[in-house]
Tab-separated table of C-alpha atoms in Angstrom:
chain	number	residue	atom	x	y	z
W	1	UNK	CA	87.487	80.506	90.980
W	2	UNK	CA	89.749	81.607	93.421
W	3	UNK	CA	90.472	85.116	92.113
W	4	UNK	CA	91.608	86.669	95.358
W	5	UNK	CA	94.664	84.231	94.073
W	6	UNK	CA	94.964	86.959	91.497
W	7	UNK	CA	95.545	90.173	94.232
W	8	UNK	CA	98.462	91.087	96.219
W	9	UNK	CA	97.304	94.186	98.464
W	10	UNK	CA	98.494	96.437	101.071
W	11	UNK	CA	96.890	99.063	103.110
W	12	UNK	CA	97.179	101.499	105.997
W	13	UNK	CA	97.887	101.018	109.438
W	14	UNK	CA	100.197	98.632	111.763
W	15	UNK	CA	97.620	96.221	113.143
W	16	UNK	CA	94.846	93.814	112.554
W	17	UNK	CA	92.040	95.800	112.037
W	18	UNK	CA	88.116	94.356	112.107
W	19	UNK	CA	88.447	96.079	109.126
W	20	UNK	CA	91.396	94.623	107.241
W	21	UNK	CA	90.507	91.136	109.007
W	22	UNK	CA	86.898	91.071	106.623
W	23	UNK	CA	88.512	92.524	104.085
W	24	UNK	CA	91.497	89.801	103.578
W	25	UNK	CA	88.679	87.053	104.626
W	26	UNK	CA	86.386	88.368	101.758
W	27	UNK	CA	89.004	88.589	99.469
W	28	UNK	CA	91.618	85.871	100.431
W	29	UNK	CA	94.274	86.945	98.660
W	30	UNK	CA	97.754	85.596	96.798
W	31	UNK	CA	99.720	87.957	99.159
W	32	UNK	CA	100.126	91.483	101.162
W	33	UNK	CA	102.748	94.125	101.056
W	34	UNK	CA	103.937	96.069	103.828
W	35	UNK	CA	105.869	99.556	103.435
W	36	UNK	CA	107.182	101.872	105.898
W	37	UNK	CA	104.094	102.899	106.652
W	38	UNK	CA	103.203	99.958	108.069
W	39	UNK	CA	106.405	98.843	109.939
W	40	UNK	CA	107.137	100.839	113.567
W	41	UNK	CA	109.506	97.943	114.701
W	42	UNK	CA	110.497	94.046	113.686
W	43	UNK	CA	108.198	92.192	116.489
W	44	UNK	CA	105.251	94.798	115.265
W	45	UNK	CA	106.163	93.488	111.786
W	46	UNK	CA	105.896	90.078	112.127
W	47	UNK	CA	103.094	90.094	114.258
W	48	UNK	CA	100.775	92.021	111.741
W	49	UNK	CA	102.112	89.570	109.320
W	50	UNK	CA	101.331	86.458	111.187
W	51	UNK	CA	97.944	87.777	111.806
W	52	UNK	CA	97.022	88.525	108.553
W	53	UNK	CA	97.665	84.793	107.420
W	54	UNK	CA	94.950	83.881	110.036
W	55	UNK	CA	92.308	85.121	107.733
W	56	UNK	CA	93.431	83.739	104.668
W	57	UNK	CA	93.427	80.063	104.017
W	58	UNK	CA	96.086	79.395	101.208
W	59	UNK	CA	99.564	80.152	102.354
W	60	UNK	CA	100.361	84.030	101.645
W	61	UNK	CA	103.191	85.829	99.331
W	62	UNK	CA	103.940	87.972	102.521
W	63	UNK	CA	105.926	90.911	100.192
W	64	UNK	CA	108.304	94.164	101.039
W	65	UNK	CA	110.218	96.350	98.441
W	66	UNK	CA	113.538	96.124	100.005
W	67	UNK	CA	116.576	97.467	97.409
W	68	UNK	CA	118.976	98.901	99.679
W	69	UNK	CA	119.698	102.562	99.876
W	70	UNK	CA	116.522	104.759	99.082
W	71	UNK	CA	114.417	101.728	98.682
W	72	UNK	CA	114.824	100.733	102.234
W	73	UNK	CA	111.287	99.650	104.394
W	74	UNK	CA	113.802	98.368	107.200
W	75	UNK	CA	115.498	101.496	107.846
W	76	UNK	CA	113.799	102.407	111.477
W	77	UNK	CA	113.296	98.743	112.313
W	78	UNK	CA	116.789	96.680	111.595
W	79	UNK	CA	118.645	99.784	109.927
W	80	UNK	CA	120.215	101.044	106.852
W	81	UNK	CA	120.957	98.243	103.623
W	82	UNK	CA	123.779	99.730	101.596
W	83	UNK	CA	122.027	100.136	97.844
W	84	UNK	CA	122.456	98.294	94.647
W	85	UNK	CA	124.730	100.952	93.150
W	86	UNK	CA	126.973	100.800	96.314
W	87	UNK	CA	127.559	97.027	96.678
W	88	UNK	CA	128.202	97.277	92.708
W	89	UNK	CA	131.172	99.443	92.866
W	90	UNK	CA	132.713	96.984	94.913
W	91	UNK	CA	133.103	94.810	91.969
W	92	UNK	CA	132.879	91.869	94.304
W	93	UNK	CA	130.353	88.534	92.826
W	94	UNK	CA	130.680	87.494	96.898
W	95	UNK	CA	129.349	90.787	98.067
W	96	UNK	CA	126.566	90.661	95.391
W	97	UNK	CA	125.368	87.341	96.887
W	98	UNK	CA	125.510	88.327	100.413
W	99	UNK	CA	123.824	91.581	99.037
W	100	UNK	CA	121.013	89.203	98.396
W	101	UNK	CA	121.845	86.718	101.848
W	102	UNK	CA	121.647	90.097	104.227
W	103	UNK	CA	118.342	91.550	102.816
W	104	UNK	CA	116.796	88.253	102.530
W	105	UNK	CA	117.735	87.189	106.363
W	106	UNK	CA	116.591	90.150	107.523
W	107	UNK	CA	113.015	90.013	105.394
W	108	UNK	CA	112.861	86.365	107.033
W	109	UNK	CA	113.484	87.554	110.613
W	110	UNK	CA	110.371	90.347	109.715
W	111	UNK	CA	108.551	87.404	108.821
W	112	UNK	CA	108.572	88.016	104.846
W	113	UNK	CA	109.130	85.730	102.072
W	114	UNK	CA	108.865	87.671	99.121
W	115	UNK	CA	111.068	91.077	98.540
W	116	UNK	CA	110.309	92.432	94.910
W	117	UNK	CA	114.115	93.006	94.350
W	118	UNK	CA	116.598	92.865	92.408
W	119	UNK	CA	115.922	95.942	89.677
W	120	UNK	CA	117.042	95.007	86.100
W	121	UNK	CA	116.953	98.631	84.736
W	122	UNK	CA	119.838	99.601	82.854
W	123	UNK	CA	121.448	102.902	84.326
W	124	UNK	CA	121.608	104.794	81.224
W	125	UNK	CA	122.025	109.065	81.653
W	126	UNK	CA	117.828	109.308	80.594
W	127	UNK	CA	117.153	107.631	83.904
W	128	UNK	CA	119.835	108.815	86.178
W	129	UNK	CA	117.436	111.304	87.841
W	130	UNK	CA	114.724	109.103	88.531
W	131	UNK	CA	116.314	105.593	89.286
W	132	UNK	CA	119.457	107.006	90.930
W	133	UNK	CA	121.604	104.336	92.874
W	134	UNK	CA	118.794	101.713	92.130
W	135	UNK	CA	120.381	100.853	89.209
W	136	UNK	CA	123.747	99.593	88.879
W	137	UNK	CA	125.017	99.658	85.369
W	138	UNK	CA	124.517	100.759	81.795
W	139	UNK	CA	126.200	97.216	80.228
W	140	UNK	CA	123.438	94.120	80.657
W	141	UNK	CA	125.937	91.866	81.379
W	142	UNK	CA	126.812	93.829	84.430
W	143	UNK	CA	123.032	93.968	85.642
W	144	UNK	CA	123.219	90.034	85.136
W	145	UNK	CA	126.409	89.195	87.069
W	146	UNK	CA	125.004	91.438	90.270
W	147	UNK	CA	121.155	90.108	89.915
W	148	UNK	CA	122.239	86.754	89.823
W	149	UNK	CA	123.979	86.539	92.934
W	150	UNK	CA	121.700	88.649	94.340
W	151	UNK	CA	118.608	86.028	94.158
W	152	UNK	CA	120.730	83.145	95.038
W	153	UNK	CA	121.928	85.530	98.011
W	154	UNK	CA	117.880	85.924	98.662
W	155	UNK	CA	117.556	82.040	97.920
W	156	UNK	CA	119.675	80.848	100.736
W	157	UNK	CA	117.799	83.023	103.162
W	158	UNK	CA	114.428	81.189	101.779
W	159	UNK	CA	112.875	84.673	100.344
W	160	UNK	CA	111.726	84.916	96.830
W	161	UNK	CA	112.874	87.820	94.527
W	162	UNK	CA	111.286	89.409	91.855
W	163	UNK	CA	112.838	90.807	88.783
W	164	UNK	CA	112.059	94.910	88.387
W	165	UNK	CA	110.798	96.833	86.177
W	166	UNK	CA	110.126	94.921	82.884
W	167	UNK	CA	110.568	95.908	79.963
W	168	UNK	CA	113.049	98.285	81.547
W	169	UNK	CA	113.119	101.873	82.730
W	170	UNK	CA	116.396	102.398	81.370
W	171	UNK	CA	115.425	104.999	79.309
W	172	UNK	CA	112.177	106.743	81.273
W	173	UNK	CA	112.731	110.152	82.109
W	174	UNK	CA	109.282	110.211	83.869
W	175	UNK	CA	108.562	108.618	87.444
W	176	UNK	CA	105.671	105.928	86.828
W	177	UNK	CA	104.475	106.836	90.555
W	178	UNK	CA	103.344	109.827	88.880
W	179	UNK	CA	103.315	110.165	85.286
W	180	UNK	CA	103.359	107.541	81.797
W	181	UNK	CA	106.546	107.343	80.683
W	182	UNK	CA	106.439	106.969	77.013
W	183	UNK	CA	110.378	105.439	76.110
W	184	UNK	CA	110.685	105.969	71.936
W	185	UNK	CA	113.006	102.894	71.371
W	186	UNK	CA	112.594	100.177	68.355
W	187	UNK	CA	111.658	96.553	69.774
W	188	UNK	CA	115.191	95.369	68.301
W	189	UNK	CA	117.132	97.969	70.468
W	190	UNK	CA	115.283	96.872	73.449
W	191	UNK	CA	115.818	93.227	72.788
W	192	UNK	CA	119.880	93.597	72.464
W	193	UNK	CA	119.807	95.646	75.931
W	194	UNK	CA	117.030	96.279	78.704
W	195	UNK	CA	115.378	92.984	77.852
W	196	UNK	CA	118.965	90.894	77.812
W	197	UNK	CA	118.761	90.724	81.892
W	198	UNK	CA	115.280	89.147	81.074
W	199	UNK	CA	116.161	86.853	78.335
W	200	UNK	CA	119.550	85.325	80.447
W	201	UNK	CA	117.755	85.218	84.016
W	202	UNK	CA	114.656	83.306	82.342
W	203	UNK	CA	114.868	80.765	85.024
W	204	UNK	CA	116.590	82.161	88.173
W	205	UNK	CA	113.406	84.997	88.427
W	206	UNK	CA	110.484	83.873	90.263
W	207	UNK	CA	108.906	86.413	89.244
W	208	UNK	CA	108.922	89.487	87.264
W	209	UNK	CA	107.271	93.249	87.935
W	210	UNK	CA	106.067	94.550	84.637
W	211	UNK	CA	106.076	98.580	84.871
W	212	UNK	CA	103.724	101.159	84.040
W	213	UNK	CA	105.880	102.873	80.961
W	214	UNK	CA	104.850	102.820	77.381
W	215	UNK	CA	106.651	102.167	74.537
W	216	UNK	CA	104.783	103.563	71.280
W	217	UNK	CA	107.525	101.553	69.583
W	218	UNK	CA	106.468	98.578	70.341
W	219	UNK	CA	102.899	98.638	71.153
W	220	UNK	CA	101.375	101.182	68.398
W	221	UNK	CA	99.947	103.112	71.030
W	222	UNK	CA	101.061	104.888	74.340
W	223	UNK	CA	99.573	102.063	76.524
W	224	UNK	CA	101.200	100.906	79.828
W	225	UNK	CA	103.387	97.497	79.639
W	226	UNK	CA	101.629	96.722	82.470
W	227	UNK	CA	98.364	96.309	80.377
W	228	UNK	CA	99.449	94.913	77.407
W	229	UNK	CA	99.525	91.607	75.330
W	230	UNK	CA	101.857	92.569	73.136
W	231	UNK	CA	104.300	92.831	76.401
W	232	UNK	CA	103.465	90.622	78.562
W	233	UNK	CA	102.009	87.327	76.156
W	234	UNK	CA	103.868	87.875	73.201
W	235	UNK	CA	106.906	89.468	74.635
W	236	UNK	CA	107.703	87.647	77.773
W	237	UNK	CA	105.506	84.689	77.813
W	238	UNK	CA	105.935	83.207	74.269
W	239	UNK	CA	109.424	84.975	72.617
W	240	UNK	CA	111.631	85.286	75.756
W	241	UNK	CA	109.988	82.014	77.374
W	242	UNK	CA	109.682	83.166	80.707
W	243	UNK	CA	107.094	80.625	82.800
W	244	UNK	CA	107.262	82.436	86.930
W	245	UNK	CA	104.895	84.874	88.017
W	246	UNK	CA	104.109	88.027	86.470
W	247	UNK	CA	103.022	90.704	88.488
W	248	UNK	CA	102.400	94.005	88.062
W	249	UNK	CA	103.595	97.411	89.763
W	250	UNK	CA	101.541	99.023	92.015
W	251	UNK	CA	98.257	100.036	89.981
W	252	UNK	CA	97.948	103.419	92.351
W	253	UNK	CA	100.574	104.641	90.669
W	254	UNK	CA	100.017	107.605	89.188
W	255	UNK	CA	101.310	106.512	85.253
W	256	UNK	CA	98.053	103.884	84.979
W	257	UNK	CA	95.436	105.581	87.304
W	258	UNK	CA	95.498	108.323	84.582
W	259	UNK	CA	95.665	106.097	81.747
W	260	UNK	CA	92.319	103.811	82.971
W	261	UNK	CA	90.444	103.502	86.129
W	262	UNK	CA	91.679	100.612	88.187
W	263	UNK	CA	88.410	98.996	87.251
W	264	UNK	CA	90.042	98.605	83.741
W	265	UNK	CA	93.075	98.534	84.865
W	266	UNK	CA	93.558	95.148	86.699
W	267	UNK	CA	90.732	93.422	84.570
W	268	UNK	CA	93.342	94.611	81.580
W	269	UNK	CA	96.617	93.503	83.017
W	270	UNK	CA	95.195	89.870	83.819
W	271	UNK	CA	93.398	89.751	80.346
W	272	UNK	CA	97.246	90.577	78.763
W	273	UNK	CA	98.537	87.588	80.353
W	274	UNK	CA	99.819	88.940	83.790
W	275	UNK	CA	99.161	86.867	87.137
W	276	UNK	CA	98.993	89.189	89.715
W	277	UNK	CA	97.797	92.985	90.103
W	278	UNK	CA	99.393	94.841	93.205
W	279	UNK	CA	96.843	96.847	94.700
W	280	UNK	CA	99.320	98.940	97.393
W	281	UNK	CA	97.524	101.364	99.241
W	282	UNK	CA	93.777	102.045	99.806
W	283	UNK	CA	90.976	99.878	100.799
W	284	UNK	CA	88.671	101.574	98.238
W	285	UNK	CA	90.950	100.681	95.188
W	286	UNK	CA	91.272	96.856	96.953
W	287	UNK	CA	87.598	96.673	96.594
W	288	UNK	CA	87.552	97.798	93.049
W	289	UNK	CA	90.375	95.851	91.948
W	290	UNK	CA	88.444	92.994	93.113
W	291	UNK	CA	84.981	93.734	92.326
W	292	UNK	CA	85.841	94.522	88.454
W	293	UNK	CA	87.635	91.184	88.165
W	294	UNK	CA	84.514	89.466	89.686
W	295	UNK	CA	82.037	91.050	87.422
W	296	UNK	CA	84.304	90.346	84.516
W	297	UNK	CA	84.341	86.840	85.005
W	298	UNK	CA	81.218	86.178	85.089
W	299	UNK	CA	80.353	88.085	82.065
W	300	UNK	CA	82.858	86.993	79.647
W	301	UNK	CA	83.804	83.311	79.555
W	302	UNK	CA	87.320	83.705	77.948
W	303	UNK	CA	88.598	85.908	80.741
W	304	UNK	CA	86.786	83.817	83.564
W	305	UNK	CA	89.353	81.115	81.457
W	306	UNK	CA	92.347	83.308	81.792
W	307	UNK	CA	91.491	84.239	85.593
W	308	UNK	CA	91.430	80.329	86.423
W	309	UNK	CA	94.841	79.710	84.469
W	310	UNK	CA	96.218	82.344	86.248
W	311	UNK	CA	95.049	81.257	89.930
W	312	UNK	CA	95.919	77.639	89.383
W	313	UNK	CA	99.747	78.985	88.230
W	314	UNK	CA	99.910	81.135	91.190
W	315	UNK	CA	98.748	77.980	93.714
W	316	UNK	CA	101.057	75.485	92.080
W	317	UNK	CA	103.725	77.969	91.813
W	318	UNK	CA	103.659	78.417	95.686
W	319	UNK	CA	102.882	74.522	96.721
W	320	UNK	CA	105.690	74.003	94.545
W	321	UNK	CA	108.323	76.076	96.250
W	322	UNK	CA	106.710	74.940	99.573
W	323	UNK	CA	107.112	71.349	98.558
W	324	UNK	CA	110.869	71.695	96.916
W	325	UNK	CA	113.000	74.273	98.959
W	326	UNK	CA	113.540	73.105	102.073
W	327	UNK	CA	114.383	76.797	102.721
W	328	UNK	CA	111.710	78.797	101.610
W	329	UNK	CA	110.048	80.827	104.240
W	330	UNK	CA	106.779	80.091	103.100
W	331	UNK	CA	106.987	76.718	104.573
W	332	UNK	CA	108.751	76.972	107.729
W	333	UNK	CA	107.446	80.599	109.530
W	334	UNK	CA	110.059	82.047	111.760
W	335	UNK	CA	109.591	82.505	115.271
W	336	UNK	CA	108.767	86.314	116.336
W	337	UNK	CA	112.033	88.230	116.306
W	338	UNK	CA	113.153	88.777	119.752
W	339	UNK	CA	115.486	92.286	120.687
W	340	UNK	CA	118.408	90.400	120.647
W	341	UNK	CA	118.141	88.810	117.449
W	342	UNK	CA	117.343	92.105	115.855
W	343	UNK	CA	120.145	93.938	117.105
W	344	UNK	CA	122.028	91.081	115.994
W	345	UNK	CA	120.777	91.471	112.511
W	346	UNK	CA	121.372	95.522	113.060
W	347	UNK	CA	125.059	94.135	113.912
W	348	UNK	CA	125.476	92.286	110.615
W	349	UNK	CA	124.257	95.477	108.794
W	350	UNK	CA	126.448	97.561	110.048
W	351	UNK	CA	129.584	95.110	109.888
W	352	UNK	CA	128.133	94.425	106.110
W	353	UNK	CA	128.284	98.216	105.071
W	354	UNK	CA	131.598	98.386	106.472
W	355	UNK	CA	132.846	95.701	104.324
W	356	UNK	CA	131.451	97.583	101.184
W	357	UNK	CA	133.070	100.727	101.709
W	358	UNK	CA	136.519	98.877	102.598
W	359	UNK	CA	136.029	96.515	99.439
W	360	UNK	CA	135.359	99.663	97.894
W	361	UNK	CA	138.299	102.093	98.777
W	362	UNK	CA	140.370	98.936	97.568
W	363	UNK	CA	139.033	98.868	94.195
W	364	UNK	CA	139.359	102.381	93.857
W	365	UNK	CA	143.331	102.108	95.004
W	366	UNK	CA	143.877	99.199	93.025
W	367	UNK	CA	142.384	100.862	89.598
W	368	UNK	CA	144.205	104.155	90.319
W	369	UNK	CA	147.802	102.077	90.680
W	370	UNK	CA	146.763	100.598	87.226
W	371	UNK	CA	146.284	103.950	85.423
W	372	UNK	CA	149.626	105.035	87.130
W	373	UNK	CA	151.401	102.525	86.105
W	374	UNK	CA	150.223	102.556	82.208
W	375	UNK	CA	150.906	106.708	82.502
């Protein structure tokens, strides 16, 4: 039934374990996720990376949240990515795309080939405190222009991106790593702005991250998006047409573990209509995850139905992309990264925030001249 297919995990430590080597044989999961955690330096990286696809047999979704700015995994190992918000003021549809290009060459030197970037959430003043320079602009259109070249930026590097955080956290005022959000806004209000970035990138998303927030609105109830039908099937499957991966956030996070036990949690988000639960931190909760979408299975029928759907989307998806972009990094590893190739890439960084605050400070000159002159 292959419903490892239907797990991407991640866990503590920067090697191979026995421990993590029987637990991703047992399992065989769709993918793992590293975090800073896990990452002391590039070669380390790749290496845990490499040896983790020796226990599983399907090609892996080898995954890193890697924004720019505070959402930065690379930071000690390759060094700092300017953020979203930053390459945004630049105004610059070039930048955007080599925005994308810079993060995705350097998740391909690590060895990764999926970076659950870019974020779609509007930057509306509700938000401001949580999402900060994650979030680049309050007009959809905006968020469009930048994702866009973003993920063909990530594209030519051969690293999938992942649209972030459906339906939107535009308007949260809560952190899902800790608490439910519950956003009060009418389904028609949503539609005309946080879900536009959804509804125009349809087809350029491989996949999409459905968050942890409610929206009472919507849904009747205070239940995570993450978990429901309404969201996920009715919403983004049938109305807005969307046919990539869905995946959900991390189900550790603090806005679903008090909602449901994980047990219920990832059994719920695959019966909605998602593809894949991320599981991001502790063995225990791997085991769970798995377990309850086991037992499931075999007890009801219709879900073991929807668990086989989902596992033969996920395989196709990725023999598919194998198959069809010569680039991808799923079908042509890189070598391990050698000292000069990451200070190269530390180079490019550096040369690459330069460029950003240059292309900035012209912007800024260039508007200021306008409003002189019109004065």
């Amino acid at each position: 039934m292959n419903i490892g297919q239907l797990l991407i995990i991640g866990f503590e430590g920067t090697e191979l374990s026995p421990r993590l080597a029987s637990l991703l044989t047992t399992i065989q999961p769709a993918g793992v996720i590293l975090f800073a955690r896990n990452i002391r330096t590039a070669a380390q990286a790749h290496t845990l990376l490499r040896d983790c696809q020796k226990h599983v047999s399907t090609p892996l979704f080898t995954c890193v949240d890697l924004e720019g700015g505070t959402v930065d995994r690379f930071r000690s190992a390759v060094g700092r990515s300017p953020s979203a918000a930053e390459v945004f003021a630049t105004g610059s549809r070039a930048l955007f795309r080599k925005h994308g290009r810079v993060i995705g060459e350097n998740c391909r030197a690590l060895g990764f080939n999926v970076d659950f970037a870019p974020v779609l959430d509007l930057a509306f003043e509700a938000s401001r405190p949580v999402m900060s320079s994650r979030a680049v602009s309050d007009n959809p259109r905006q968020v469009i222009i930048y994702a866009r070249e973003f993920l063909r930026g990530l594209s030519d590097a051969g690293v999938l991106g992942c649209g972030k955080h459906f339906p939107g956290l535009g308007e949260a005022t809560l952190d899902t790593h800790h608490k439910l959000p519950s956003v009060e806004k009418p389904l028609r209000k949503l539609w005309e702005q946080d879900l536009v970035p959804y509804r125009v990138l349809r087809r350029d998303l491989p996949m999409v991250m459905v968050s942890h927030a409610a929206f009472p609105a919507v849904t009747e109830k205070a239940i995570p998006a993450s978990l429901s039908r309404r969201w996920i099937t009715d919403i983004l499957r049938k109305k807005i047409r969307y046919t990539g991966l869905i995946v959900s956030d991390d189900m550790e996070m603090g806005a679903v573990q008090d909602f449901d036990p994980i047990e219920h949690s990832a059994v719920q988000h695959i019966r909605a209509g998602g593809d894949i639960a991320l599981v991001c931190h502790k063995e225990e909760m791997v085991v769970r995850a798995h377990e309850s979408l086991i037992r499931e299975a075999e007890r009801d029928p219709k879900f073991a139905r929807r668990v086989e759907q989902s596992a033969r989307h996920i395989l196709a998806f990725k023999k598919r992309w194998i198959k069809s972009d010569k680039r991808a990094a799923m079908r042509r590893p890189t070598p391990p990264p050698t000292p000069a190739r990451i200070e190269e890439r530390a180079r490019q960084l550096r040369q690459f925030g330069e460029e950003i605050c240059m292309a900035t400070l012209a912007r800024t000159s260039k508007n200021a001249g306008r409003k002189k002159g019109r004065a």
